[in-house]
Amino acid sequence: EEKKISKFIKRDGEEIFNIKTRSGKKVKATGCHPVMVFDNGILRSILIKDLKEREVIATPRRIYTHPENKFDDEKARILGYLIGDGTIRKDYVRFVNEDKEILDDILSTVKNNFNVSSKKNKYRKNSEAIDLIWWDKNFIGWLQELFNNKKLDSGNKHVPDKILSANLSAVSNFLAGLFDTDGSVSKGVEYCSKSEMLTSQVQRLLLRFGIISNVKRRLSYAS
């Protein structure tokens, strides 16, 4: 049942519990907060303080929302690309990739939406990757506003609030840009990031489409 949040209460001195599911979902809550568990095939409510390890709790298979804003599809895809293979600073934006289709797409969408061209360089001498750089103030300002004037590095990458609350079409374009740059397909579809917040947010966005994912740690090496 949908309800408006009427009050927020913070109780001093109460013990905070960290709950993590096998799929990688996490939540912090006080011990008096109830969760739904399966007990011998029966669904019942218990308090978090009484929860035991390996108990089966209920979590959403799909998240339904009423989008607060209709975000532009092309701009959402630009954001996905830049979070994946981009660098955002106060005076420039940079994107490195070697896929011609992706490079052509980001060049044309940035040109169409911000009327700005990019400087194009070879990333390294013996590399096929292309380095795109923009210094346009309007383009940089738009990104800075979305990310609250913070520089974007691999460890602090995250999804802007306006994408988290956007319509499904924009979210799908954002995820397309993200998976095109940092995703892979083998036995399944995989996305890897150094940012724990970003992976958690991607898991949440996938639930907007009813896609259930697992989060796990892995060691990666990049040369």
Short mmCIF file of C-alpha atoms in Angstrom, two decimals:
data_model
loop_
_atom_site.label_atom_id
_atom_site.label_comp_id
_atom_site.label_asym_id
_atom_site.label_seq_id
_atom_site.Cartn_x
_atom_site.Cartn_y
_atom_site.Cartn_z
CA GLU A 1 0.00 0.00 0.00
CA GLU A 2 1.43 3.38 -1.00
CA LYS A 3 1.72 5.96 1.75
CA LYS A 4 3.18 9.43 2.03
CA ILE A 5 5.97 9.70 4.61
CA SER A 6 4.53 11.86 7.37
CA LYS A 7 7.31 11.82 9.97
CA PHE A 8 10.95 10.90 10.43
CA ILE A 9 12.07 9.96 13.93
CA LYS A 10 15.65 9.52 15.04
CA ARG A 11 16.05 7.78 18.39
CA ASP A 12 19.33 8.41 20.20
CA GLY A 13 21.11 5.45 21.75
CA GLU A 14 19.36 2.66 19.80
CA GLU A 15 21.54 -0.06 18.33
CA ILE A 16 21.79 0.00 14.54
CA PHE A 17 21.81 -3.31 12.68
CA ASN A 18 23.43 -3.85 9.28
CA ILE A 19 21.56 -6.39 7.18
CA LYS A 20 23.09 -7.90 4.05
CA THR A 21 21.36 -10.47 1.86
CA ARG A 22 23.03 -13.17 -0.21
CA SER A 23 22.22 -11.17 -3.37
CA GLY A 24 24.23 -8.21 -2.01
CA LYS A 25 21.39 -5.92 -0.93
CA LYS A 26 22.13 -3.91 2.21
CA VAL A 27 20.13 -1.87 4.69
CA LYS A 28 20.70 -0.26 8.09
CA ALA A 29 17.86 -0.18 10.60
CA THR A 30 17.07 -0.23 14.31
CA GLY A 31 16.26 -3.49 16.07
CA CYS A 32 12.58 -2.56 16.46
CA HIS A 33 12.09 -2.43 12.69
CA PRO A 34 10.06 -5.41 11.33
CA VAL A 35 11.01 -7.62 8.36
CA MET A 36 9.09 -10.41 6.66
CA VAL A 37 10.58 -13.91 6.93
CA PHE A 38 9.62 -17.36 5.65
CA ASP A 39 9.20 -19.84 8.49
CA ASN A 40 8.28 -23.40 7.44
CA GLY A 41 6.56 -22.07 4.34
CA ILE A 42 4.64 -19.38 6.24
CA LEU A 43 5.29 -15.66 5.81
CA ARG A 44 5.45 -13.81 9.11
CA SER A 45 6.81 -10.58 10.56
CA ILE A 46 9.66 -10.45 13.09
CA LEU A 47 11.79 -7.65 14.53
CA ILE A 48 15.30 -7.16 13.17
CA LYS A 49 16.82 -7.68 16.63
CA ASP A 50 15.38 -11.24 16.56
CA LEU A 51 16.60 -12.00 13.04
CA LYS A 52 19.07 -14.87 12.72
CA GLU A 53 21.78 -15.46 10.14
CA ARG A 54 20.63 -17.37 7.02
CA GLU A 55 16.94 -16.70 7.64
CA VAL A 56 15.02 -16.11 4.41
CA ILE A 57 13.62 -12.57 4.25
CA ALA A 58 11.34 -11.02 1.64
CA THR A 59 12.72 -8.30 -0.65
CA PRO A 60 11.11 -6.72 -3.74
CA ARG A 61 11.36 -8.50 -7.07
CA ARG A 62 10.41 -5.25 -8.79
CA ILE A 63 10.38 -1.62 -7.71
CA TYR A 64 7.44 0.46 -8.93
CA THR A 65 7.78 4.23 -8.79
CA HIS A 66 6.03 7.35 -9.99
CA PRO A 67 8.88 9.17 -11.80
CA GLU A 68 9.38 12.69 -10.53
CA ASN A 69 10.93 13.90 -13.77
CA LYS A 70 11.08 13.00 -17.44
CA PHE A 71 14.79 12.96 -18.20
CA ASP A 72 15.95 13.25 -21.81
CA ASP A 73 16.90 9.83 -23.24
CA GLU A 74 20.02 11.00 -25.11
CA LYS A 75 21.34 12.95 -22.11
CA ALA A 76 20.74 9.89 -19.92
CA ARG A 77 22.82 7.77 -22.29
CA ILE A 78 25.62 10.41 -22.24
CA LEU A 79 25.66 10.12 -18.44
CA GLY A 80 25.92 6.34 -18.66
CA TYR A 81 28.88 6.60 -21.03
CA LEU A 82 30.69 9.17 -18.88
CA ILE A 83 30.21 7.28 -15.61
CA GLY A 84 31.54 4.17 -17.34
CA ASP A 85 34.58 5.51 -19.22
CA GLY A 86 34.61 9.21 -18.46
CA THR A 87 36.30 11.76 -16.23
CA ILE A 88 34.44 14.84 -14.97
CA ARG A 89 36.35 17.82 -13.62
CA LYS A 90 35.51 21.47 -12.99
CA ASP A 91 37.28 22.62 -16.15
CA TYR A 92 37.00 19.68 -18.55
CA VAL A 93 35.20 16.44 -19.40
CA ARG A 94 37.06 13.45 -20.84
CA PHE A 95 35.96 10.15 -22.39
CA VAL A 96 38.21 7.28 -23.54
CA ASN A 97 36.97 4.36 -25.62
CA GLU A 98 37.93 2.38 -28.73
CA ASP A 99 34.47 1.30 -29.95
CA LYS A 100 33.65 3.36 -33.06
CA GLU A 101 29.87 3.04 -32.63
CA ILE A 102 30.04 4.32 -29.04
CA LEU A 103 32.44 7.14 -29.98
CA ASP A 104 30.20 8.25 -32.88
CA ASP A 105 27.14 8.13 -30.61
CA ILE A 106 28.58 10.23 -27.79
CA LEU A 107 30.09 12.73 -30.25
CA SER A 108 26.79 13.23 -32.06
CA THR A 109 24.60 13.35 -28.92
CA VAL A 110 26.86 15.89 -27.18
CA LYS A 111 26.89 17.96 -30.39
CA ASN A 112 23.09 17.76 -30.78
CA ASN A 113 22.28 18.55 -27.15
CA PHE A 114 24.98 21.08 -26.25
CA ASN A 115 26.13 22.35 -29.66
CA VAL A 116 29.73 21.62 -28.82
CA SER A 117 32.40 19.58 -30.60
CA SER A 118 35.13 17.51 -28.99
CA LYS A 119 38.89 17.49 -29.34
CA LYS A 120 39.86 13.99 -30.50
CA ASN A 121 43.27 12.43 -29.76
CA LYS A 122 44.90 9.01 -29.72
CA TYR A 123 44.84 7.76 -26.13
CA ARG A 124 48.23 6.03 -26.28
CA LYS A 125 50.76 5.49 -29.03
CA ASN A 126 50.08 1.77 -29.53
CA SER A 127 46.42 1.85 -28.49
CA GLU A 128 43.26 1.82 -30.60
CA ALA A 129 41.43 3.90 -27.97
CA ILE A 130 40.39 7.48 -28.73
CA ASP A 131 40.54 10.26 -26.14
CA LEU A 132 37.72 12.83 -26.34
CA ILE A 133 37.96 16.09 -24.37
CA TRP A 134 35.41 18.88 -23.93
CA TRP A 135 36.01 22.29 -22.32
CA ASP A 136 32.56 23.78 -22.95
CA LYS A 137 31.23 25.60 -19.86
CA ASN A 138 27.57 24.74 -20.49
CA PHE A 139 28.30 21.02 -20.86
CA ILE A 140 30.57 20.98 -17.79
CA GLY A 141 28.08 23.07 -15.78
CA TRP A 142 25.25 20.65 -16.55
CA LEU A 143 27.34 17.72 -15.31
CA GLN A 144 28.62 19.59 -12.26
CA GLU A 145 25.06 20.38 -11.21
CA LEU A 146 23.99 16.74 -11.56
CA PHE A 147 26.94 15.54 -9.46
CA ASN A 148 26.80 18.38 -6.91
CA ASN A 149 30.08 19.91 -8.09
CA LYS A 150 32.09 16.81 -7.18
CA LYS A 151 34.81 15.37 -9.39
CA LEU A 152 34.07 11.87 -10.61
CA ASP A 153 36.72 9.20 -9.97
CA SER A 154 36.49 5.40 -10.09
CA GLY A 155 35.98 5.09 -6.33
CA ASN A 156 33.22 7.69 -5.93
CA LYS A 157 31.20 7.19 -9.10
CA HIS A 158 27.46 7.20 -8.47
CA VAL A 159 24.10 7.64 -10.19
CA PRO A 160 22.71 11.20 -10.05
CA ASP A 161 19.46 11.62 -8.10
CA LYS A 162 17.67 12.82 -11.24
CA ILE A 163 18.35 9.46 -12.91
CA LEU A 164 17.26 7.47 -9.84
CA SER A 165 13.90 9.26 -10.00
CA ALA A 166 13.62 9.39 -13.81
CA ASN A 167 11.17 7.69 -16.18
CA LEU A 168 11.90 4.14 -17.39
CA SER A 169 12.92 5.19 -20.90
CA ALA A 170 15.66 7.47 -19.51
CA VAL A 171 16.78 4.82 -17.02
CA SER A 172 17.09 2.22 -19.79
CA ASN A 173 19.21 4.62 -21.89
CA PHE A 174 21.40 5.39 -18.87
CA LEU A 175 21.95 1.68 -18.20
CA ALA A 176 22.66 1.10 -21.90
CA GLY A 177 25.50 3.66 -21.82
CA LEU A 178 26.81 2.23 -18.55
CA PHE A 179 26.82 -1.41 -19.71
CA ASP A 180 28.23 -0.49 -23.14
CA THR A 181 31.33 0.90 -21.43
CA ASP A 182 31.87 -1.17 -18.27
CA GLY A 183 29.65 -4.19 -18.88
CA SER A 184 30.37 -7.64 -20.29
CA VAL A 185 28.47 -10.73 -21.44
CA SER A 186 29.66 -14.29 -20.81
CA LYS A 187 27.44 -16.81 -19.00
CA GLY A 188 25.38 -13.85 -17.89
CA VAL A 189 25.44 -10.05 -18.05
CA GLU A 190 27.98 -8.49 -15.70
CA TYR A 191 28.81 -4.97 -14.59
CA CYS A 192 31.94 -4.23 -12.58
CA SER A 193 32.87 -1.05 -10.68
CA LYS A 194 35.23 0.01 -7.90
CA SER A 195 32.41 2.13 -6.44
CA GLU A 196 30.25 0.17 -3.99
CA MET A 197 27.59 2.89 -4.08
CA LEU A 198 27.35 2.70 -7.87
CA THR A 199 26.91 -1.08 -7.94
CA SER A 200 24.19 -0.82 -5.29
CA GLN A 201 22.40 1.87 -7.31
CA VAL A 202 22.65 -0.16 -10.53
CA GLN A 203 21.12 -3.13 -8.70
CA ARG A 204 18.29 -0.84 -7.59
CA LEU A 205 17.73 0.54 -11.11
CA LEU A 206 17.58 -2.98 -12.57
CA LEU A 207 14.74 -3.75 -10.15
CA ARG A 208 12.74 -1.01 -11.91
CA PHE A 209 12.55 -3.54 -14.79
CA GLY A 210 12.08 -6.61 -12.59
CA ILE A 211 15.69 -7.73 -13.20
CA ILE A 212 17.18 -9.44 -10.13
CA SER A 213 20.95 -9.29 -9.78
CA ASN A 214 23.64 -10.45 -7.37
CA VAL A 215 26.50 -8.30 -6.08
CA LYS A 216 29.83 -9.89 -5.18
CA ARG A 217 33.40 -8.76 -4.71
CA ARG A 218 36.14 -9.69 -7.14
CA LEU A 219 39.77 -8.80 -7.72
CA SER A 220 40.42 -6.94 -10.97
CA TYR A 221 43.64 -5.88 -12.67
CA ALA A 222 43.95 -3.10 -15.22
CA SER A 223 47.19 -2.25 -17.03
#
